[in-house]
Coordinates of C-alpha atoms and ligand atoms in Angstrom, one line a residue:
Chain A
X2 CA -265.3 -27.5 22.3
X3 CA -263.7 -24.4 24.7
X4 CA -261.4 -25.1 26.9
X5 CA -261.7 -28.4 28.7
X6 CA -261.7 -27.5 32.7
X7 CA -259.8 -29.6 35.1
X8 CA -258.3 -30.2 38.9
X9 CA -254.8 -30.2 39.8
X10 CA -253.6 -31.6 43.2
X11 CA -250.6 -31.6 45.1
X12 CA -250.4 -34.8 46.8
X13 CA -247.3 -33.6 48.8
X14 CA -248.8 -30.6 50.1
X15 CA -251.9 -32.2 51.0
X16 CA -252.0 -34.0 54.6
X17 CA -255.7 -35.1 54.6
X18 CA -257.6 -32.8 56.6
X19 CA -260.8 -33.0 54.8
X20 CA -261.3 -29.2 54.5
X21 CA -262.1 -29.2 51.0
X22 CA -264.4 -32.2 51.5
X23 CA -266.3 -30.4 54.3
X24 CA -266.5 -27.2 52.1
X25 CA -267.7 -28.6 49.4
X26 CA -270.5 -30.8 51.7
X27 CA -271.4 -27.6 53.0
X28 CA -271.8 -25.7 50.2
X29 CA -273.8 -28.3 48.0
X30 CA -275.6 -28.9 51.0
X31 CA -275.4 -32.9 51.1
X32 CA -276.7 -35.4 53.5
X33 CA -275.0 -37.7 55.7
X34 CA -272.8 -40.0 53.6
X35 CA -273.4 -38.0 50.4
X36 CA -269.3 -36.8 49.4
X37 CA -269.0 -35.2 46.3
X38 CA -265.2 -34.1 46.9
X39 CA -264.1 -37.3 48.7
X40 CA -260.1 -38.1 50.6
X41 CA -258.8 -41.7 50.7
X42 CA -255.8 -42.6 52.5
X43 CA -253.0 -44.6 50.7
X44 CA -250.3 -46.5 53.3
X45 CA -248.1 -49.5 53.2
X46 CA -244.3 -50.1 54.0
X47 CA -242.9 -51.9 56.5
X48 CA -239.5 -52.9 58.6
X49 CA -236.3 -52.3 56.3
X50 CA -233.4 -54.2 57.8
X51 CA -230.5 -51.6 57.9
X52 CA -227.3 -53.2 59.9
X53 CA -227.7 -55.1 62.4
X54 CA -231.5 -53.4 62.7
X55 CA -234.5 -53.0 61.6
X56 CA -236.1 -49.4 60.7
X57 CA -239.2 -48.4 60.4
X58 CA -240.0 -47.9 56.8
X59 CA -243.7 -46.6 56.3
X60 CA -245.6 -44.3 54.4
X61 CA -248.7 -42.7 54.3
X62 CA -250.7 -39.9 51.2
X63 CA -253.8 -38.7 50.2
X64 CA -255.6 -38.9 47.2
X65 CA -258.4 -36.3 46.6
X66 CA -261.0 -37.0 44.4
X67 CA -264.1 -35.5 43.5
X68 CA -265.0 -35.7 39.6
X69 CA -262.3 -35.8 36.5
X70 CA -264.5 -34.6 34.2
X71 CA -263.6 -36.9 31.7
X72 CA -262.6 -37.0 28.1
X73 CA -264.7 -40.3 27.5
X74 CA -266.9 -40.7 30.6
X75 CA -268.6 -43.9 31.2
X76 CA -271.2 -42.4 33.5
X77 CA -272.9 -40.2 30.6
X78 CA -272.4 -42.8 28.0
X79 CA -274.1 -45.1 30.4
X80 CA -277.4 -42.9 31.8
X81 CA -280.5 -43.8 29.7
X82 CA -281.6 -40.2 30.2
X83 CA -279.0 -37.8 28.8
X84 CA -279.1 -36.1 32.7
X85 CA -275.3 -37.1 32.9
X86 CA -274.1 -34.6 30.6
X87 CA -270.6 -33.3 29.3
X88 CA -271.0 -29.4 28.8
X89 CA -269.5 -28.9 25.1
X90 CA -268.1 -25.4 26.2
X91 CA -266.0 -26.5 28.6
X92 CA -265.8 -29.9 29.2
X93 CA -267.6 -30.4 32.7
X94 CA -269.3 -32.7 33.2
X95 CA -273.0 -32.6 35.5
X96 CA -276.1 -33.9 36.3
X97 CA -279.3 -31.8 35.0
X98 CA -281.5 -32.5 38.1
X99 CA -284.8 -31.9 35.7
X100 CA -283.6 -35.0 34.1
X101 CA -281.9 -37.4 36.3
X102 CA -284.8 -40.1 37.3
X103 CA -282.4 -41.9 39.8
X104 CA -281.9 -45.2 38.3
X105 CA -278.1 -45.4 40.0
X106 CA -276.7 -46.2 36.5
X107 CA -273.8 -43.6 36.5
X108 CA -273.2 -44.7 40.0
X109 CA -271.8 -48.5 38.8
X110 CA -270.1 -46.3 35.7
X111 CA -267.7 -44.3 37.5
X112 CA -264.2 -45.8 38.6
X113 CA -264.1 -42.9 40.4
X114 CA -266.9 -42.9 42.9
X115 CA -267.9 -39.5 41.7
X116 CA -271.7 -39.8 41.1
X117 CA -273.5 -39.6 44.3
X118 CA -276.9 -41.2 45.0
X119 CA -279.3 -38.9 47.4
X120 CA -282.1 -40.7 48.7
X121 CA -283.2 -37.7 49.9
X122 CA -283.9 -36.3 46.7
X123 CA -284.1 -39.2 44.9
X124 CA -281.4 -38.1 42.6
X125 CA -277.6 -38.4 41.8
X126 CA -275.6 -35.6 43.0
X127 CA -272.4 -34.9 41.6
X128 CA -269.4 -32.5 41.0
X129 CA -270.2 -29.3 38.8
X130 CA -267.2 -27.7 39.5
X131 CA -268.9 -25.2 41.2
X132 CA -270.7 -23.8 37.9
X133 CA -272.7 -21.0 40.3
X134 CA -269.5 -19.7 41.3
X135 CA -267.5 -19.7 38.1
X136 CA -270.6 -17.9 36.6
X137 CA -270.2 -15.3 39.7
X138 CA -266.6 -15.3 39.1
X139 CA -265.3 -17.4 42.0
X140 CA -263.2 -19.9 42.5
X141 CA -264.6 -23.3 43.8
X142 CA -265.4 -23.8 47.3
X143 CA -263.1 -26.8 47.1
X144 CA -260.0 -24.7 45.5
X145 CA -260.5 -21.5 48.2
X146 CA -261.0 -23.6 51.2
X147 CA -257.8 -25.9 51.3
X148 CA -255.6 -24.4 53.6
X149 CA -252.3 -25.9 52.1
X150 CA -253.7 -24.5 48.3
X151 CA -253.1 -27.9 47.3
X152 CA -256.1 -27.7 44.5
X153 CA -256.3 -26.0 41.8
X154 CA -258.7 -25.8 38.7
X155 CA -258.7 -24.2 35.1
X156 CA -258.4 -25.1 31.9
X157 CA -256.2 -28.1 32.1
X158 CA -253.9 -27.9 29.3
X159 CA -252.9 -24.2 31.1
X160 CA -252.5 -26.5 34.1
X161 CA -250.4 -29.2 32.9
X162 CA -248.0 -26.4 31.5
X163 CA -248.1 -24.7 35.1
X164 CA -246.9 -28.4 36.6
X165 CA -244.8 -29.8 33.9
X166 CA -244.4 -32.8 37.2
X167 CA -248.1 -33.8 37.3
X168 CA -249.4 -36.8 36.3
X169 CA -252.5 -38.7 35.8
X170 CA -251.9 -41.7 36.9
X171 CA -251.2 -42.4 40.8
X172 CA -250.6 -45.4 42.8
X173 CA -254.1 -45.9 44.5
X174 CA -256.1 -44.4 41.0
X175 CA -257.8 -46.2 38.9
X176 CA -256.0 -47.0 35.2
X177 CA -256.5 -43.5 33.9
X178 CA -257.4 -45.4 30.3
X179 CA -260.5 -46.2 31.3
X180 CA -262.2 -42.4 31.3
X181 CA -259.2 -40.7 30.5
X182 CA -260.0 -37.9 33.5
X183 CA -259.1 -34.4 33.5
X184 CA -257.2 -34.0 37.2
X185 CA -253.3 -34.2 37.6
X186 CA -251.3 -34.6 40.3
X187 CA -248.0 -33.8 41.7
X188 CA -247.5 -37.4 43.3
X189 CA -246.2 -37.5 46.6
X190 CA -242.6 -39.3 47.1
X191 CA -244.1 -42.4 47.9
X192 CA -246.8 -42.5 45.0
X193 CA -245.8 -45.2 42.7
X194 CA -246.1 -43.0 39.7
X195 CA -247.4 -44.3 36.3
X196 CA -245.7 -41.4 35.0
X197 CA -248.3 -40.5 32.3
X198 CA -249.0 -36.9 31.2
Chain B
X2 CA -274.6 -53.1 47.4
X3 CA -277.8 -55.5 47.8
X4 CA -279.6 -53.7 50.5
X5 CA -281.0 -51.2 47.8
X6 CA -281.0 -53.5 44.9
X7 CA -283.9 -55.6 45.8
X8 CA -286.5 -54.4 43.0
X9 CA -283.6 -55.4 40.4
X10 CA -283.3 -58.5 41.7
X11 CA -286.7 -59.1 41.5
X12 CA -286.8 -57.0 38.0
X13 CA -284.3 -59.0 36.6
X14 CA -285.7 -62.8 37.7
X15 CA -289.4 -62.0 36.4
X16 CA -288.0 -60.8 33.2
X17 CA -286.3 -63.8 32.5
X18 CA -288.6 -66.1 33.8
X19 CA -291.0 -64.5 31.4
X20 CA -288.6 -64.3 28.5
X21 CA -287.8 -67.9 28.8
X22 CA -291.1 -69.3 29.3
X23 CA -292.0 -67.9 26.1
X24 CA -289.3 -69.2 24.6
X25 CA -290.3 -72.4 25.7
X26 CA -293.6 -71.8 24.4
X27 CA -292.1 -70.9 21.0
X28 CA -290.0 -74.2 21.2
X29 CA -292.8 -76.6 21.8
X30 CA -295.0 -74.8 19.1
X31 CA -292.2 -75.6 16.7
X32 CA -292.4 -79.3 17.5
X33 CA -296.3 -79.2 17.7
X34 CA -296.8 -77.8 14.2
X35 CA -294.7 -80.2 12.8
X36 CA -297.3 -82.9 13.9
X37 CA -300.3 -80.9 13.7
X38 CA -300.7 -77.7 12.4
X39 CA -300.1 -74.2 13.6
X40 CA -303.6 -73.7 15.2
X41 CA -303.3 -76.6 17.6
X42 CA -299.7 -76.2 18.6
X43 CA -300.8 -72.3 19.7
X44 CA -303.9 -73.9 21.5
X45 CA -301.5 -76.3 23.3
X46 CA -299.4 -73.3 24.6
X47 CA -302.2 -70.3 25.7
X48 CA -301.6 -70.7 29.3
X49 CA -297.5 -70.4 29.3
X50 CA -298.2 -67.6 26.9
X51 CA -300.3 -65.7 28.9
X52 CA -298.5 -66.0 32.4
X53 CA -295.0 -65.3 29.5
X54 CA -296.7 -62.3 29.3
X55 CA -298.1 -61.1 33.0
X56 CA -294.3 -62.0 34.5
X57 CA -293.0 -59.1 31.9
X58 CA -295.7 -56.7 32.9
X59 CA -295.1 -57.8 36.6
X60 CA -291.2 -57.0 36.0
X61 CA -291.8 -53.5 34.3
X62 CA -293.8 -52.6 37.2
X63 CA -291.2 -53.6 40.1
X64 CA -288.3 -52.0 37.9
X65 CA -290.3 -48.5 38.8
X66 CA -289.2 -49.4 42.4
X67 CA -285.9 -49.0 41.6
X68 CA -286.1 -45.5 40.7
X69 CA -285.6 -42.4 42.8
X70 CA -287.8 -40.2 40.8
X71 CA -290.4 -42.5 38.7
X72 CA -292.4 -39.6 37.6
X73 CA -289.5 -38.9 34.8
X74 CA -289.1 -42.9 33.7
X75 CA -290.8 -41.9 30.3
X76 CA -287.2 -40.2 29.8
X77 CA -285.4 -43.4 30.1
X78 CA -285.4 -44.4 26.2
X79 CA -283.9 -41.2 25.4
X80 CA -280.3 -42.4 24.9
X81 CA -280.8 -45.8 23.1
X82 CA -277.5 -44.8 21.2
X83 CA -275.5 -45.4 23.9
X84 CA -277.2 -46.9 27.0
X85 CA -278.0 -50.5 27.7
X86 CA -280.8 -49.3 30.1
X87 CA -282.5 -47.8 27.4
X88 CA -281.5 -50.8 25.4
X89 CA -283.0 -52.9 28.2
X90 CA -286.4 -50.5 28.4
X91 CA -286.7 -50.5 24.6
X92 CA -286.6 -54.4 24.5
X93 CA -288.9 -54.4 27.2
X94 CA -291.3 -52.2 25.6
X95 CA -290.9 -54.0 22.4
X96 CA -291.4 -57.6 23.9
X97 CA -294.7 -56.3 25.3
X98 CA -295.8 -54.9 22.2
X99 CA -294.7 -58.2 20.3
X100 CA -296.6 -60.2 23.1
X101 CA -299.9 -58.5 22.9
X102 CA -300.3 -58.2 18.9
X103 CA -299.6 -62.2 19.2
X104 CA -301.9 -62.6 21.7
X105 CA -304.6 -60.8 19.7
X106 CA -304.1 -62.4 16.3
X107 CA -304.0 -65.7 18.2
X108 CA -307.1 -65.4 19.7
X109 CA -308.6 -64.2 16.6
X110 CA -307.4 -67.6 15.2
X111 CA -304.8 -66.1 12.9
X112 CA -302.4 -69.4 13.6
X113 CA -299.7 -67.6 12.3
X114 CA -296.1 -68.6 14.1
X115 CA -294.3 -65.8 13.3
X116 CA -295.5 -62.9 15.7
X117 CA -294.6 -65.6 18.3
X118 CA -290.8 -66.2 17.0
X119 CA -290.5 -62.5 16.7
X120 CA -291.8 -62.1 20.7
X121 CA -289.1 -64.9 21.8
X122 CA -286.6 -63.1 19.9
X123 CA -287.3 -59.9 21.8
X124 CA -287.2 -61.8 24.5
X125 CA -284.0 -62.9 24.3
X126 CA -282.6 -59.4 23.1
X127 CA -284.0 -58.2 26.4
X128 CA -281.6 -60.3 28.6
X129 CA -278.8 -59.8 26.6
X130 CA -279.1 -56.1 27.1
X131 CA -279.5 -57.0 30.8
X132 CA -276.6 -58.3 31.2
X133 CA -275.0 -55.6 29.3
X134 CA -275.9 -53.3 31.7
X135 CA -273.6 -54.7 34.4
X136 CA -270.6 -55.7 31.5
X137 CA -270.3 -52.0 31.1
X138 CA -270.1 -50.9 34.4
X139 CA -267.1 -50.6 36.6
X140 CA -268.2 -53.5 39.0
X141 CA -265.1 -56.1 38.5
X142 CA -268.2 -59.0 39.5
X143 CA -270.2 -57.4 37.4
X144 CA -268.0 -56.9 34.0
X145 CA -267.2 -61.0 33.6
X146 CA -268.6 -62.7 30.6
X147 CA -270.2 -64.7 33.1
X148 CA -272.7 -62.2 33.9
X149 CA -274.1 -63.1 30.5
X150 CA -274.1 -66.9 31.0
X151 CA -275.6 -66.9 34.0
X152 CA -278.4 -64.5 32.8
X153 CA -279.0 -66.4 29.8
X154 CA -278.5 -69.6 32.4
X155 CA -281.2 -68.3 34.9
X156 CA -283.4 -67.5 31.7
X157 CA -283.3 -71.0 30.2
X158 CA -284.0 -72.8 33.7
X159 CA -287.1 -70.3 34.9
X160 CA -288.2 -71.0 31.2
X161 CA -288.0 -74.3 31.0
X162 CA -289.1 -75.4 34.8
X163 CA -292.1 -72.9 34.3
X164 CA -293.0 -74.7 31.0
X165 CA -292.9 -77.8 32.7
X166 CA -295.2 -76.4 36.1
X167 CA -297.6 -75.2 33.3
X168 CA -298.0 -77.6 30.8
X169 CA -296.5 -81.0 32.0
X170 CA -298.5 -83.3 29.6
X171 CA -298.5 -81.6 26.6
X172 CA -296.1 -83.3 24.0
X173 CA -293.2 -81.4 23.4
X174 CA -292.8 -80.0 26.7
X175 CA -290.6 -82.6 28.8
X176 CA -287.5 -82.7 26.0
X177 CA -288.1 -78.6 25.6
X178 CA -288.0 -78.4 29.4
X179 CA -285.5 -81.1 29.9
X180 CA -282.9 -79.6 27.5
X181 CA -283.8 -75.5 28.2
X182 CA -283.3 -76.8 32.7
X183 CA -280.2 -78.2 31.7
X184 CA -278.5 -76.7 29.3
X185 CA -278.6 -73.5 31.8
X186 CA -277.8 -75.3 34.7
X187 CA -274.4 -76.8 33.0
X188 CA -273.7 -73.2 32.0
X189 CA -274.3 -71.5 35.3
X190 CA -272.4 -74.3 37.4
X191 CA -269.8 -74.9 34.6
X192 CA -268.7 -71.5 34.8
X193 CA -268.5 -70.8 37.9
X194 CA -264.7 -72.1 38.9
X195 CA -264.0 -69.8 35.6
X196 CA -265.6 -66.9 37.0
X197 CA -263.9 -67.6 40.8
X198 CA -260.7 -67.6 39.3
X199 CA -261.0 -64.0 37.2
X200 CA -261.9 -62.9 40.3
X201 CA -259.3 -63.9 42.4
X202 CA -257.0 -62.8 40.0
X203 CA -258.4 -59.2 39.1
X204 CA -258.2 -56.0 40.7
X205 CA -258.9 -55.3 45.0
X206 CA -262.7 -54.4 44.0
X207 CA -263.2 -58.1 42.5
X208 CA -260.8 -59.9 45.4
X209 CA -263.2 -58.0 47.8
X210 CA -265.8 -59.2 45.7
X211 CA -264.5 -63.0 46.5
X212 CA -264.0 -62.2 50.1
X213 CA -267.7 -61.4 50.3
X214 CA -268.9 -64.6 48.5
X215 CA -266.3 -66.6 50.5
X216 CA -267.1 -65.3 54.0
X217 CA -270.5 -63.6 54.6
X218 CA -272.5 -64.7 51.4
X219 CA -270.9 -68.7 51.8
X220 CA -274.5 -70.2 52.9
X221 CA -276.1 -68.5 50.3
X222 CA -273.2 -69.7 47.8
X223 CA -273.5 -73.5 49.0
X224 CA -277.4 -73.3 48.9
X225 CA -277.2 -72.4 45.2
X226 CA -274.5 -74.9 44.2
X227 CA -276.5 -77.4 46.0
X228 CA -280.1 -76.6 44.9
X229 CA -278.7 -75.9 40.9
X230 CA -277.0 -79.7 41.4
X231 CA -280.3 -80.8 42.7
X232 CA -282.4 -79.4 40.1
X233 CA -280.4 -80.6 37.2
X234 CA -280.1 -83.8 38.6
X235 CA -284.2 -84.1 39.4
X236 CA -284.8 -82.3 35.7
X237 CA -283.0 -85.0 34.2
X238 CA -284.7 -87.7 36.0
X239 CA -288.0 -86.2 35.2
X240 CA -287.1 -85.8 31.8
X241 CA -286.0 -89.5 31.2
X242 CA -289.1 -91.0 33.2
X243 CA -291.2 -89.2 31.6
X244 CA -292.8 -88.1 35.1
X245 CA -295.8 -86.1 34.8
X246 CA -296.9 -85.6 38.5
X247 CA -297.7 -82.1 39.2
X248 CA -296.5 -82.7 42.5
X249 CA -293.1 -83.6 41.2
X250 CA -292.7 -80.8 38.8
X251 CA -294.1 -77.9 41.3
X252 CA -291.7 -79.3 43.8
X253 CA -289.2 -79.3 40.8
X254 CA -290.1 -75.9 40.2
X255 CA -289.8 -74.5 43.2
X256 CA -286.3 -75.9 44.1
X257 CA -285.1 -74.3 40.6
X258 CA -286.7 -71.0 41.7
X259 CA -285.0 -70.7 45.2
X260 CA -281.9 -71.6 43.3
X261 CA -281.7 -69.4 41.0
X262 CA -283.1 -66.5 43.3
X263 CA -280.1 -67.5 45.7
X264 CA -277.8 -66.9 42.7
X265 CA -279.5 -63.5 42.1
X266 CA -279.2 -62.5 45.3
X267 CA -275.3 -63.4 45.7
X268 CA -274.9 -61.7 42.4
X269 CA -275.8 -58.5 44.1
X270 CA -274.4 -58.5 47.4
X271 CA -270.8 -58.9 45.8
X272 CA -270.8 -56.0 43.5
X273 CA -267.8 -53.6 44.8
X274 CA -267.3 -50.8 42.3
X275 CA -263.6 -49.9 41.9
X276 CA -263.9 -46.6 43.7
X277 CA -262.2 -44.0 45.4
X278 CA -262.8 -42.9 48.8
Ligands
SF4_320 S1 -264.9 -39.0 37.1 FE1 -266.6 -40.4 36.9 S2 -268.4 -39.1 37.1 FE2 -266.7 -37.8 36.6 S3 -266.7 -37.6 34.4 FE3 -265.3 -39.3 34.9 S4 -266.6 -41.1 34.8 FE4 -268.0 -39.4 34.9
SF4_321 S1 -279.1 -41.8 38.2 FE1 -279.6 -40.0 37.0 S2 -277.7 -39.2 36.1 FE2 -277.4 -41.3 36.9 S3 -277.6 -42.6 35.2 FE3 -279.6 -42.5 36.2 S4 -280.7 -40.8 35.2 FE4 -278.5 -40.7 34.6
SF4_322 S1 -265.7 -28.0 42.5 FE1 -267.4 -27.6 43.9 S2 -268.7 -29.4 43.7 FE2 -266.7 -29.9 42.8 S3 -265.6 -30.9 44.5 FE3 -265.1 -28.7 44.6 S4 -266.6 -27.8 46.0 FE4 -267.4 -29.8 45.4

């Protein structure tokens, strides 16, 4: 195999403004309630007793998902018609709409959420990284549209060296063992890091 | 989850009525042929065999209401290697093809028992890979062994209570039925606390999994608890008395059926995939 493409994210630049989401809705063209780049909010704390008070002790991130591209992903091991495919050249994974018969298979395989059923088209839609755009040259709609540049994408080896702080594994994720996915984060303070690189 | 999964529902329940009733047919022939010979023993059973058969065919074609695109279903054997959907298609395809080739050297009086053994074997191949499907997904109600027992639980009591609707007088059939209704009943209701308890102790999509069976799916979750009781209860009776009223064993029938539909139903509304956003 090439080079195996992935995301990075920084979770404390983010703050949730569903830019990227929008972007990438817009230019994949996806119906109502069809998210192939998806924001869910992570929050918890509480009173913290300092004296003879309490404080406010609260927190609130972002996780931004779309697909990991996985090293072992359930969803093409899963689909009975080889349209969930890993590309051997770089590591994406995609559905080949020629193929996919929507049987909602890779849709119960992803602990991610990242295969999309369309009724509209009667398909699973799902994160290409924007393989039109790399083959023009560009960057993802995702990547250019965050106004923070909180994503970034590339080969992810070149990626983990650019953010020797990233991690897989964030409070709110599921276990990164189970796909082994190719984003990393830089967790925000209050992430409850697994720590794994 | 359940508003779209109605056809698999449906799929699911047909196919294992129909792989169980054959393996009940398969069961009594064993027991016949010991008495007589093969060629009475199939006799005895052409009925169950045939509806055995009709219920698969039935089942295939619902499964195409599942798909978004049916026009491209011929693709779904393509990744046997690796899929249990294909698994479940090719096991499909394969009790079908068992079915008919017994069918036909039955009615030419072949009175072989093989091809039959063979077809029930298939049969139960085909709801193991069923339930494979959902062990390997990421659908915390889903992924418990107990998806398997109460496949294999649905398939012995559809089998068995069907037998029984079909064929009540022939000899054979009230011990087959008997054991096949309860057997799968003690499995499915046995398990149960078992499967509550992973639940409540797993991951947020399985305790949101609970909440659902505990809260909006709780009638449906008392109607099967009491209708399986009921049924065992009744099969048992049945099968002691030796009752052989058709009214009995439709009614019997019946009750099994809604009970077992109840617990299909429930088994889809409370599948939460671990997900993200
Ligand atoms: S994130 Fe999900 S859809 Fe994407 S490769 Fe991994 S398992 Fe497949
Ligand atoms: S919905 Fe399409 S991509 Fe997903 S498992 Fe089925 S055939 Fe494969
Ligand atoms: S890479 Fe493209 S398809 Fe994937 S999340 Fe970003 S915008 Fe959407």
């Amino acid at each position: 195999m090439g080079q195996q493409l992935g995301f990075y994210l920084n979770q404390q630049f983010c703050m949730g403004c569903k830019t990227c989401a929008v972007a990438c809705k817009d230019k994949n063209d996806m119906e109502i309630g069809v998210n192939l780049r998806r924001l869910t909010e992570v929050s918890g704390g509480g009173f913290a007793k300092v004296g003879d008070t309490y404080v406010p002790e609260v927190f609130a991130y972002w996780i931004g998902v779309s697909c990991n591209h996985c090293d072992h992903p359930k969803c093409v091991e899963n689909c009975p018609t080889g349209a969930m495919h890993k590309n051997p050249e770089d590591g994406v994974v995609s559905v080949d709409q020629t193929k996919c018969i929507g049987c909602r298979y890779c849709t119960w395989s992803c602990p991610y959420g990242a295969p999309q059923y369309s009724e509209q088209r009667g398909k699973t839609q799902k994160c290409d990284m924007c393989a039109d755009y790399r083959a023009q040259g560009k960057d993802p709609a995702c990547v250019t549209s965050c106004p923070m540049r909180a994503i970034e994408w590339g080969p992810i080896d070149e990626l983990k060296k650019k953010h020797p702080d990233a991690v897989v594994a964030v409070h709110g994720l599921p276990d990164p063992l189970m796909t082994s996915p190719n984003t990393i984060y830089t967790s925000h303070k209050s992430a409850v890091s697994g720590g794994r690189k | 989850m359940l508003h779209a999964e109605w056809p698999l529902a449906l799929f699911t329940l047909l196919g294992q009525a129909a792989a169980g009733i054959y393996l009940a047919v398969v069961l009594v022939r064993e027991i016949l042929a010991r008495r007589s010979d093969a060629g009475q023993a199939i006799k005895a059973t052409v009925l169950p065999s045939l509806v055995a058969g009709g219920l698969m065919i039935a089942a295939a074609i619902v499964s195409f209401l599942h798909l978004g695109s049916p026009l491209g279903a011929y693709r779904v054997l393509l990744q046997v290697g690796s899929s249990w959907l294909s698994r479940e298609i090719a096991a499909t395809m394969l009790f079908g093809l068992l079915w008919l080739g017994s069918v036909v050297v039955e009615r030419r009086g072949g009175a072989g028992l093989l091809l039959g053994r063979l077809t029930a074997l298939a049969g139960v191949v085909l709801v193991l890979c069923m339930s494979m499907i959902y062990q390997s997904s990421v659908i915390p109600a889903w992924t418990s062994a107990y998806t398997m027992v109460s496949f294999v639980a649905t398939t012995l009591v559809l089998g068995g209570l069907g037998m029984l609707a079909l064929r009540p007088g022939v000899e054979g059939v009230l011990p087959v039925a008997g054991w096949m209704t309860l057997a799968g009943l003690v499995l499915q209701l046995g398990g149960l606390p078992l499967y509550l308890g992973q639940l409540a102790q797993g991951s947020a999509a399985g305790r949101a999994s609970l909440t659902l069976l505990m809260g909006a799916w709780q009638p449906q979750m008392w109607s099967f608890l009491v209708l399986g009781s009921l049924t065992a209860v009744a099969a048992a009776v049945v099968w002691q008395r030796r009752v052989q009223s058709l009214r009995v064993v439709y009614a019997l029938l019946l009750v099994g059926l809604v009970g077992e539909a109840m617990a299909r139903v429930i088994f889809y509304a409370i599948g939460v995939p671990v997900a993200v956003g």
